[in-house]
PDB file of C-alpha atoms in Angstrom:
ATOM      1  CA  SER G1302      -0.046   0.018   0.011  1.00 58.00           C
ATOM      2  CA  PRO G1303       1.515   3.460  -1.046  1.00 68.00           C
ATOM      3  CA  GLY G1304      -0.646   5.246   1.629  1.00 66.00           C
ATOM      4  CA  PRO G1305       0.826   7.536   4.214  1.00 63.00           C
ATOM      5  CA  HIS G1306       2.464   6.409   7.436  1.00 56.00           C
ATOM      6  CA  ARG G1307       0.393   6.173  10.539  1.00 47.00           C
ATOM      7  CA  ARG G1308      -0.161   9.508  12.209  1.00 46.00           C
ATOM      8  CA  SER G1309      -0.093   8.088  15.683  1.00 41.00           C
ATOM      9  CA  GLU G1310       3.562   7.106  15.467  1.00 54.00           C
ATOM     10  CA  ALA G1311       4.635  10.518  16.728  1.00 52.00           C
ATOM     11  CA  ARG G1312       2.612  13.628  17.427  1.00 51.00           C
ATOM     12  CA  PRO G1313       4.083  16.630  15.574  1.00 52.00           C
ATOM     13  CA  PRO G1314       5.171  19.756  17.359  1.00 50.00           C
ATOM     14  CA  ALA G1315       3.672  23.108  16.919  1.00 49.00           C
ATOM     15  CA  ALA G1316       3.717  24.205  13.200  1.00 45.00           C
ATOM     16  CA  ASP G1317       5.696  27.495  14.003  1.00 49.00           C
ATOM     17  CA  THR G1318       8.548  25.412  15.727  1.00 54.00           C
ATOM     18  CA  MET G1319      11.837  25.400  13.896  1.00 61.00           C
ATOM     19  CA  THR G1320      14.489  24.824  16.400  1.00 63.00           C
ATOM     20  CA  PRO G1321      17.613  22.793  15.355  1.00 57.00           C
ATOM     21  CA  ARG G1322      16.064  19.857  17.206  1.00 67.00           C
ATOM     22  CA  SER G1323      12.625  20.202  15.460  1.00 82.00           C
ATOM     23  CA  PRO G1324      11.916  18.072  12.272  1.00 89.00           C
ATOM     24  CA  LEU G1325      11.850  21.154  10.221  1.00 91.00           C
ATOM     25  CA  GLY G1326      14.942  22.678  11.776  1.00 92.00           C
ATOM     26  CA  ILE G1327      16.830  19.369  11.051  1.00 93.00           C
ATOM     27  CA  LEU G1328      15.570  19.210   7.464  1.00 95.00           C
ATOM     28  CA  CYS G1329      16.583  22.854   6.986  1.00 95.00           C
ATOM     29  CA  ILE G1330      20.162  22.161   8.159  1.00 95.00           C
ATOM     30  CA  GLY G1331      20.393  18.975   6.090  1.00 96.00           C
ATOM     31  CA  SER G1332      19.041  20.567   2.863  1.00 96.00           C
ATOM     32  CA  GLY G1333      21.216  23.558   3.462  1.00 96.00           C
ATOM     33  CA  ALA G1334      24.337  21.317   3.652  1.00 97.00           C
ATOM     34  CA  GLY G1335      23.129  19.832   0.332  1.00 96.00           C
ATOM     35  CA  ILE G1336      22.839  23.190  -1.361  1.00 97.00           C
ATOM     36  CA  ALA G1337      26.353  24.134   0.139  1.00 96.00           C
ATOM     37  CA  SER G1338      27.822  20.994  -1.376  1.00 96.00           C
ATOM     38  CA  LEU G1339      27.058  22.192  -4.867  1.00 94.00           C
ATOM     39  CA  LEU G1340      30.087  24.506  -4.462  1.00 94.00           C
ATOM     40  CA  LEU G1341      32.187  21.329  -4.953  1.00 93.00           C
ATOM     41  CA  LEU G1342      30.941  20.894  -8.492  1.00 90.00           C
ATOM     42  CA  PRO G1343      33.518  21.790 -11.172  1.00 87.00           C
ATOM     43  CA  LEU G1344      30.988  23.730 -13.269  1.00 84.00           C
ATOM     44  CA  GLU G1345      33.719  25.642 -14.979  1.00 82.00           C
ATOM     45  CA  THR G1346      34.798  22.434 -16.936  1.00 80.00           C
ATOM     46  CA  LEU G1347      31.345  22.346 -18.532  1.00 76.00           C
ATOM     47  CA  VAL G1348      30.376  26.129 -18.714  1.00 74.00           C
ATOM     48  CA  PRO G1349      33.132  28.185 -20.382  1.00 73.00           C
ATOM     49  CA  SER G1350      33.090  31.535 -18.562  1.00 75.00           C
ATOM     50  CA  THR G1351      35.410  34.472 -17.825  1.00 81.00           C
ATOM     51  CA  MET G1352      34.166  34.818 -14.230  1.00 86.00           C
ATOM     52  CA  PRO G1353      36.050  33.259 -11.268  1.00 90.00           C
ATOM     53  CA  PRO G1354      35.162  29.501 -10.696  1.00 87.00           C
ATOM     54  CA  LEU G1355      33.872  30.227  -7.135  1.00 90.00           C
ATOM     55  CA  LEU G1356      31.609  32.951  -8.386  1.00 91.00           C
ATOM     56  CA  LEU G1357      30.214  30.674 -11.071  1.00 89.00           C
ATOM     57  CA  ARG G1358      29.571  27.946  -8.651  1.00 90.00           C
ATOM     58  CA  SER G1359      27.955  30.435  -6.167  1.00 93.00           C
ATOM     59  CA  LEU G1360      25.525  31.779  -8.740  1.00 92.00           C
ATOM     60  CA  ALA G1361      24.481  28.212  -9.581  1.00 90.00           C
ATOM     61  CA  LEU G1362      23.303  27.770  -5.960  1.00 94.00           C
ATOM     62  CA  ILE G1363      20.518  30.419  -6.290  1.00 95.00           C
ATOM     63  CA  GLN G1364      17.904  28.412  -8.058  1.00 94.00           C
ATOM     64  CA  PRO G1365      18.207  25.217  -6.018  1.00 95.00           C
ATOM     65  CA  ALA G1366      18.302  27.195  -2.856  1.00 97.00           C
ATOM     66  CA  LEU G1367      15.037  28.895  -3.766  1.00 97.00           C
ATOM     67  CA  LEU G1368      13.418  25.604  -4.687  1.00 97.00           C
ATOM     68  CA  VAL G1369      14.512  23.990  -1.416  1.00 97.00           C
ATOM     69  CA  ALA G1370      13.136  26.972   0.630  1.00 97.00           C
ATOM     70  CA  LEU G1371       9.837  26.756  -1.118  1.00 97.00           C
ATOM     71  CA  ALA G1372       9.684  22.924  -0.754  1.00 97.00           C
ATOM     72  CA  LEU G1373      10.443  23.128   3.043  1.00 97.00           C
ATOM     73  CA  TRP G1374       7.624  25.469   3.479  1.00 96.00           C
ATOM     74  CA  VAL G1375       5.067  23.422   1.363  1.00 97.00           C
ATOM     75  CA  GLY G1376       5.927  20.169   3.162  1.00 96.00           C
ATOM     76  CA  ALA G1377       5.731  21.640   6.586  1.00 95.00           C
ATOM     77  CA  ARG G1378       2.519  23.486   5.836  1.00 95.00           C
ATOM     78  CA  LEU G1379       0.534  20.970   3.855  1.00 96.00           C
ATOM     79  CA  GLY G1380       2.062  17.518   4.738  1.00 96.00           C
ATOM     80  CA  PRO G1381       0.633  17.251   8.280  1.00 94.00           C
ATOM     81  CA  ARG G1382      -2.934  17.938   6.890  1.00 95.00           C
ATOM     82  CA  ILE G1383      -2.803  14.846   4.709  1.00 96.00           C
ATOM     83  CA  GLY G1384      -0.710  12.607   6.939  1.00 95.00           C
ATOM     84  CA  LEU G1385       2.654  13.092   5.289  1.00 96.00           C
ATOM     85  CA  GLY G1386       5.718  14.024   7.177  1.00 94.00           C
ATOM     86  CA  SER G1387       8.733  13.010   9.229  1.00 95.00           C
ATOM     87  CA  PRO G1388       7.783  10.568  11.880  1.00 96.00           C
ATOM     88  CA  ILE G1389      11.342   9.613  12.976  1.00 95.00           C
ATOM     89  CA  LEU G1390      12.552  13.205  13.334  1.00 95.00           C
ATOM     90  CA  THR G1391       9.326  14.112  15.090  1.00 94.00           C
ATOM     91  CA  ALA G1392       9.749  11.302  17.584  1.00 93.00           C
ATOM     92  CA  HIS G1393      13.271  12.500  18.112  1.00 92.00           C
ATOM     93  CA  SER G1394      12.220  16.040  18.653  1.00 90.00           C
ATOM     94  CA  LEU G1395       9.823  14.879  21.277  1.00 91.00           C
ATOM     95  CA  GLY G1396      12.392  12.785  23.033  1.00 91.00           C
ATOM     96  CA  GLN G1397      10.649   9.494  22.038  1.00 92.00           C
ATOM     97  CA  PRO G1398      12.686   6.351  21.070  1.00 94.00           C
ATOM     98  CA  VAL G1399      13.309   6.169  17.480  1.00 94.00           C
ATOM     99  CA  ALA G1400      14.908   2.749  17.312  1.00 95.00           C
ATOM    100  CA  PRO G1401      11.463   0.917  16.897  1.00 96.00           C
ATOM    101  CA  LEU G1402      10.617   3.368  14.047  1.00 96.00           C
ATOM    102  CA  LEU G1403      13.931   2.609  12.287  1.00 95.00           C
ATOM    103  CA  LYS G1404      13.538  -1.100  12.766  1.00 96.00           C
ATOM    104  CA  ALA G1405      10.147  -1.215  11.209  1.00 96.00           C
ATOM    105  CA  ARG G1406      11.421   0.556   8.225  1.00 97.00           C
ATOM    106  CA  LEU G1407      14.686  -1.338   7.729  1.00 97.00           C
ATOM    107  CA  PRO G1408      13.337  -3.968   5.245  1.00 97.00           C
ATOM    108  CA  ALA G1409      11.939  -1.271   2.966  1.00 97.00           C
ATOM    109  CA  LEU G1410      15.114   0.913   3.384  1.00 97.00           C
ATOM    110  CA  VAL G1411      17.407  -2.052   2.556  1.00 96.00           C
ATOM    111  CA  PHE G1412      15.326  -3.081  -0.571  1.00 97.00           C
ATOM    112  CA  ALA G1413      15.170   0.452  -1.783  1.00 97.00           C
ATOM    113  CA  THR G1414      18.812   1.055  -1.302  1.00 97.00           C
ATOM    114  CA  ILE G1415      19.708  -2.051  -3.292  1.00 96.00           C
ATOM    115  CA  ALA G1416      17.242  -1.315  -6.093  1.00 96.00           C
ATOM    116  CA  GLY G1417      18.350   2.334  -6.258  1.00 96.00           C
ATOM    117  CA  SER G1418      22.040   1.354  -6.391  1.00 96.00           C
ATOM    118  CA  ALA G1419      21.336  -0.965  -9.326  1.00 96.00           C
ATOM    119  CA  LEU G1420      19.593   1.891 -11.203  1.00 95.00           C
ATOM    120  CA  LEU G1421      22.533   4.225 -10.606  1.00 93.00           C
ATOM    121  CA  LEU G1422      25.007   1.578 -11.860  1.00 94.00           C
ATOM    122  CA  ILE G1423      22.936   0.813 -14.970  1.00 93.00           C
ATOM    123  CA  HIS G1424      22.666   4.624 -15.569  1.00 89.00           C
ATOM    124  CA  ALA G1425      26.453   5.008 -15.301  1.00 88.00           C
ATOM    125  CA  ALA G1426      26.959   2.221 -17.857  1.00 89.00           C
ATOM    126  CA  ILE G1427      24.394   3.155 -20.511  1.00 89.00           C
ATOM    127  CA  VAL G1428      24.128   6.880 -20.096  1.00 85.00           C
ATOM    128  CA  THR G1429      27.214   8.507 -18.432  1.00 82.00           C
ATOM    129  CA  GLU G1430      29.880   6.825 -20.351  1.00 82.00           C
ATOM    130  CA  PRO G1431      28.317   7.272 -23.770  1.00 81.00           C
ATOM    131  CA  LEU G1432      27.653  10.984 -22.996  1.00 80.00           C
ATOM    132  CA  ARG G1433      31.375  11.305 -22.033  1.00 78.00           C
ATOM    133  CA  ALA G1434      32.206  10.011 -25.484  1.00 76.00           C
ATOM    134  CA  ILE G1435      29.985  12.519 -27.065  1.00 75.00           C
ATOM    135  CA  ASN G1436      31.187  15.417 -25.042  1.00 73.00           C
ATOM    136  CA  PRO G1437      34.826  15.236 -24.026  1.00 72.00           C
ATOM    137  CA  ALA G1438      34.241  18.011 -21.386  1.00 69.00           C
ATOM    138  CA  LEU G1439      32.269  15.498 -19.336  1.00 72.00           C
ATOM    139  CA  ALA G1440      35.414  13.376 -18.969  1.00 67.00           C
ATOM    140  CA  ALA G1441      36.794  16.080 -16.763  1.00 69.00           C
ATOM    141  CA  PHE G1442      33.579  16.561 -14.821  1.00 76.00           C
ATOM    142  CA  GLU G1443      33.040  14.438 -11.901  1.00 83.00           C
ATOM    143  CA  VAL G1444      30.270  14.977  -9.220  1.00 87.00           C
ATOM    144  CA  PRO G1445      31.910  14.610  -5.825  1.00 91.00           C
ATOM    145  CA  VAL G1446      30.570  11.962  -3.585  1.00 92.00           C
ATOM    146  CA  LEU G1447      29.688  14.453  -0.813  1.00 94.00           C
ATOM    147  CA  THR G1448      27.555  16.290  -3.328  1.00 95.00           C
ATOM    148  CA  ARG G1449      25.753  13.187  -4.451  1.00 94.00           C
ATOM    149  CA  LEU G1450      25.142  12.224  -0.837  1.00 94.00           C
ATOM    150  CA  LEU G1451      24.086  15.622   0.447  1.00 96.00           C
ATOM    151  CA  TYR G1452      22.382  17.271  -2.542  1.00 96.00           C
ATOM    152  CA  GLY G1453      21.060  14.121  -4.210  1.00 93.00           C
ATOM    153  CA  GLY G1454      20.158  12.359  -0.989  1.00 95.00           C
ATOM    154  CA  ILE G1455      18.746  15.285   1.037  1.00 97.00           C
ATOM    155  CA  ALA G1456      18.105  18.373  -1.058  1.00 97.00           C
ATOM    156  CA  GLU G1457      16.532  16.533  -4.009  1.00 96.00           C
ATOM    157  CA  GLU G1458      14.204  14.591  -1.695  1.00 97.00           C
ATOM    158  CA  ILE G1459      13.223  17.910   0.003  1.00 97.00           C
ATOM    159  CA  ILE G1460      12.410  19.449  -3.400  1.00 97.00           C
ATOM    160  CA  VAL G1461      10.740  16.487  -5.121  1.00 97.00           C
ATOM    161  CA  ARG G1462       9.099  14.462  -2.403  1.00 97.00           C
ATOM    162  CA  TRP G1463       8.610  16.773   0.680  1.00 97.00           C
ATOM    163  CA  GLY G1464       7.619  19.750  -1.653  1.00 97.00           C
ATOM    164  CA  LEU G1465       6.347  18.603  -5.019  1.00 98.00           C
ATOM    165  CA  LEU G1466       4.764  15.319  -4.121  1.00 98.00           C
ATOM    166  CA  THR G1467       3.069  16.823  -1.146  1.00 98.00           C
ATOM    167  CA  ALA G1468       1.668  19.632  -3.042  1.00 98.00           C
ATOM    168  CA  ILE G1469       0.306  17.302  -5.741  1.00 98.00           C
ATOM    169  CA  ALA G1470      -1.201  14.980  -3.134  1.00 98.00           C
ATOM    170  CA  PHE G1471      -2.715  17.884  -1.170  1.00 98.00           C
ATOM    171  CA  ALA G1472      -4.235  19.371  -4.400  1.00 98.00           C
ATOM    172  CA  VAL G1473      -5.855  16.091  -5.412  1.00 98.00           C
ATOM    173  CA  TRP G1474      -6.930  15.464  -1.719  1.00 97.00           C
ATOM    174  CA  ARG G1475      -8.644  18.779  -1.581  1.00 96.00           C
ATOM    175  CA  SER G1476     -10.440  18.348  -4.879  1.00 97.00           C
ATOM    176  CA  ALA G1477     -11.669  14.852  -3.770  1.00 96.00           C
ATOM    177  CA  GLY G1478     -13.385  16.300  -0.781  1.00 95.00           C
ATOM    178  CA  ARG G1479     -10.599  16.085   1.833  1.00 95.00           C
ATOM    179  CA  PRO G1480     -11.055  12.420   2.736  1.00 94.00           C
ATOM    180  CA  ASP G1481      -9.484  11.214   5.967  1.00 90.00           C
ATOM    181  CA  PRO G1482      -7.188   9.414   5.982  1.00 91.00           C
ATOM    182  CA  LEU G1483      -5.397  10.101   2.614  1.00 93.00           C
ATOM    183  CA  PRO G1484      -6.583   7.442   0.268  1.00 95.00           C
ATOM    184  CA  ASP G1485      -4.066   5.071  -1.380  1.00 95.00           C
ATOM    185  CA  GLY G1486      -5.198   6.085  -4.743  1.00 96.00           C
ATOM    186  CA  ILE G1487      -4.459   9.793  -4.108  1.00 97.00           C
ATOM    187  CA  ALA G1488      -1.012   8.915  -2.745  1.00 97.00           C
ATOM    188  CA  LEU G1489      -0.309   6.786  -5.910  1.00 97.00           C
ATOM    189  CA  VAL G1490      -1.339   9.584  -8.293  1.00 98.00           C
ATOM    190  CA  ALA G1491       0.991  12.020  -6.414  1.00 98.00           C
ATOM    191  CA  ILE G1492       3.837   9.431  -6.463  1.00 98.00           C
ATOM    192  CA  ILE G1493       3.513   8.837 -10.238  1.00 98.00           C
ATOM    193  CA  ALA G1494       3.061  12.665 -11.044  1.00 98.00           C
ATOM    194  CA  ALA G1495       6.087  13.578  -8.934  1.00 98.00           C
ATOM    195  CA  ALA G1496       8.230  10.825 -10.384  1.00 97.00           C
ATOM    196  CA  ALA G1497       7.356  11.866 -13.944  1.00 97.00           C
ATOM    197  CA  ILE G1498       8.195  15.549 -13.278  1.00 96.00           C
ATOM    198  CA  PHE G1499      11.375  14.406 -11.546  1.00 94.00           C
ATOM    199  CA  ALA G1500      12.377  12.407 -14.631  1.00 94.00           C
ATOM    200  CA  ALA G1501      11.487  15.241 -17.050  1.00 93.00           C
ATOM    201  CA  GLY G1502      13.534  17.611 -14.998  1.00 89.00           C
ATOM    202  CA  HIS G1503      16.739  15.816 -16.037  1.00 85.00           C
ATOM    203  CA  LEU G1504      16.282  16.530 -19.733  1.00 85.00           C
ATOM    204  CA  PRO G1505      17.700  20.033 -19.916  1.00 81.00           C
ATOM    205  CA  ILE G1506      20.872  18.860 -18.103  1.00 76.00           C
ATOM    206  CA  LEU G1507      21.008  15.924 -20.486  1.00 75.00           C
ATOM    207  CA  LEU G1508      20.516  17.971 -23.675  1.00 74.00           C
ATOM    208  CA  ALA G1509      23.176  20.475 -22.406  1.00 68.00           C
ATOM    209  CA  ALA G1510      25.674  17.648 -21.647  1.00 62.00           C
ATOM    210  CA  GLY G1511      25.507  16.027 -25.301  1.00 60.00           C
ATOM    211  CA  ALA G1512      24.895  17.740 -28.477  1.00 59.00           C
ATOM    212  CA  SER G1513      22.806  14.795 -29.686  1.00 72.00           C
ATOM    213  CA  PRO G1514      22.388  12.067 -26.963  1.00 78.00           C
ATOM    214  CA  GLY G1515      19.988   9.988 -29.048  1.00 80.00           C
ATOM    215  CA  ALA G1516      16.632   8.514 -28.326  1.00 86.00           C
ATOM    216  CA  PHE G1517      18.084   5.504 -26.473  1.00 88.00           C
ATOM    217  CA  ILE G1518      20.007   7.609 -23.935  1.00 86.00           C
ATOM    218  CA  ILE G1519      17.000  10.091 -23.522  1.00 88.00           C
ATOM    219  CA  GLY G1520      14.659   7.207 -22.928  1.00 91.00           C
ATOM    220  CA  SER G1521      17.048   5.513 -20.391  1.00 90.00           C
ATOM    221  CA  VAL G1522      17.296   8.724 -18.401  1.00 89.00           C
ATOM    222  CA  LEU G1523      13.575   9.232 -18.337  1.00 93.00           C
ATOM    223  CA  ILE G1524      12.806   5.582 -17.460  1.00 94.00           C
ATOM    224  CA  GLY G1525      15.638   5.352 -14.867  1.00 93.00           C
ATOM    225  CA  ASN G1526      14.751   8.509 -13.017  1.00 94.00           C
ATOM    226  CA  PHE G1527      11.009   7.695 -13.205  1.00 97.00           C
ATOM    227  CA  LEU G1528      11.562   4.310 -11.495  1.00 96.00           C
ATOM    228  CA  ALA G1529      13.792   6.026  -8.833  1.00 96.00           C
ATOM    229  CA  GLY G1530      11.053   8.650  -8.259  1.00 96.00           C
ATOM    230  CA  LEU G1531       8.518   5.842  -7.820  1.00 97.00           C
ATOM    231  CA  LEU G1532      10.766   4.167  -5.305  1.00 97.00           C
ATOM    232  CA  PHE G1533      11.540   7.116  -3.152  1.00 97.00           C
ATOM    233  CA  GLY G1534       7.945   8.411  -3.493  1.00 98.00           C
ATOM    234  CA  PHE G1535       6.527   5.197  -2.025  1.00 97.00           C
ATOM    235  CA  LEU G1536       9.029   5.401   0.898  1.00 97.00           C
ATOM    236  CA  TYR G1537       7.977   8.990   1.597  1.00 98.00           C
ATOM    237  CA  CYS G1538       4.283   8.216   1.533  1.00 97.00           C
ATOM    238  CA  ARG G1539       4.487   5.022   3.497  1.00 96.00           C
ATOM    239  CA  HIS G1540       7.385   5.660   5.844  1.00 97.00           C
ATOM    240  CA  GLY G1541       8.261   9.359   5.888  1.00 97.00           C
ATOM    241  CA  ILE G1542      10.809  11.616   4.427  1.00 97.00           C
ATOM    242  CA  GLU G1543      13.652  10.278   6.502  1.00 97.00           C
ATOM    243  CA  THR G1544      13.424   6.813   4.966  1.00 97.00           C
ATOM    244  CA  ALA G1545      13.462   8.312   1.501  1.00 97.00           C
ATOM    245  CA  ILE G1546      16.395  10.381   2.319  1.00 97.00           C
ATOM    246  CA  LEU G1547      18.371   7.556   3.890  1.00 97.00           C
ATOM    247  CA  ALA G1548      17.628   5.334   0.861  1.00 97.00           C
ATOM    248  CA  HIS G1549      18.544   7.929  -1.714  1.00 96.00           C
ATOM    249  CA  GLY G1550      21.791   8.745   0.011  1.00 96.00           C
ATOM    250  CA  GLY G1551      22.588   5.074   0.588  1.00 96.00           C
ATOM    251  CA  CYS G1552      22.081   4.404  -3.117  1.00 95.00           C
ATOM    252  CA  HIS G1553      24.817   6.883  -3.946  1.00 94.00           C
ATOM    253  CA  VAL G1554      27.184   5.426  -1.322  1.00 94.00           C
ATOM    254  CA  VAL G1555      26.579   1.735  -2.409  1.00 95.00           C
ATOM    255  CA  ALA G1556      26.847   2.578  -6.098  1.00 93.00           C
ATOM    256  CA  THR G1557      30.070   4.631  -5.564  1.00 91.00           C
ATOM    257  CA  LEU G1558      31.649   1.783  -3.540  1.00 92.00           C
ATOM    258  CA  ILE G1559      30.860  -0.795  -6.191  1.00 90.00           C
ATOM    259  CA  GLY G1560      31.518   1.455  -9.214  1.00 77.00           C
TER     260      GLY G1560
END
């Protein structure tokens, strides 16, 4: 069932609370670290520019920082109204034990990490390497592991799942008459829609990386990211944002170690 996690697992604190210990405070710190990790990207190898590399990298932070800020607000504002949120961080902020919550989510977390790692390794073999052959500049461009872990694992999950998926689910839920609890069908629609948008969002970068990547590579990128979006979307709706973040980050760690 793709439906939301049980609301009774941890009672959320007041909506305006954002201390470092609060769920929103922790998510702000984590996503902020993800944005900052983009400074490690050697963008100057892909984008010829006369400006200093640090300035180029700093300017590239503006758009993702705005998206993260908006997503944090959307998830914190709308998520609790439809049963989507951060049960583990909420329990932690209330001083409740988190070990039972982590144990209950461990099988799903392990499965998603393994499946996601496989998707990343396949992506590297059939997309990344051919693109490097098309565009020699990509051979000198390597995304640091820390950026994959912090931005990919945390910031992307905040933007796509905590923000976008929540907004879609809330809109469909409201148009359906605000049923309580959130029906599995509405959660599934939001998961699929967010995964499709997540996949399509990779096209501009793909087209910029290769002059003519070809239909096979374009299709592979869309399908691979769509499947990943389904995977992490299910984790968010069923187990909370923390499980999606841990699985996404874990995929990058495992794929890097294997690759």
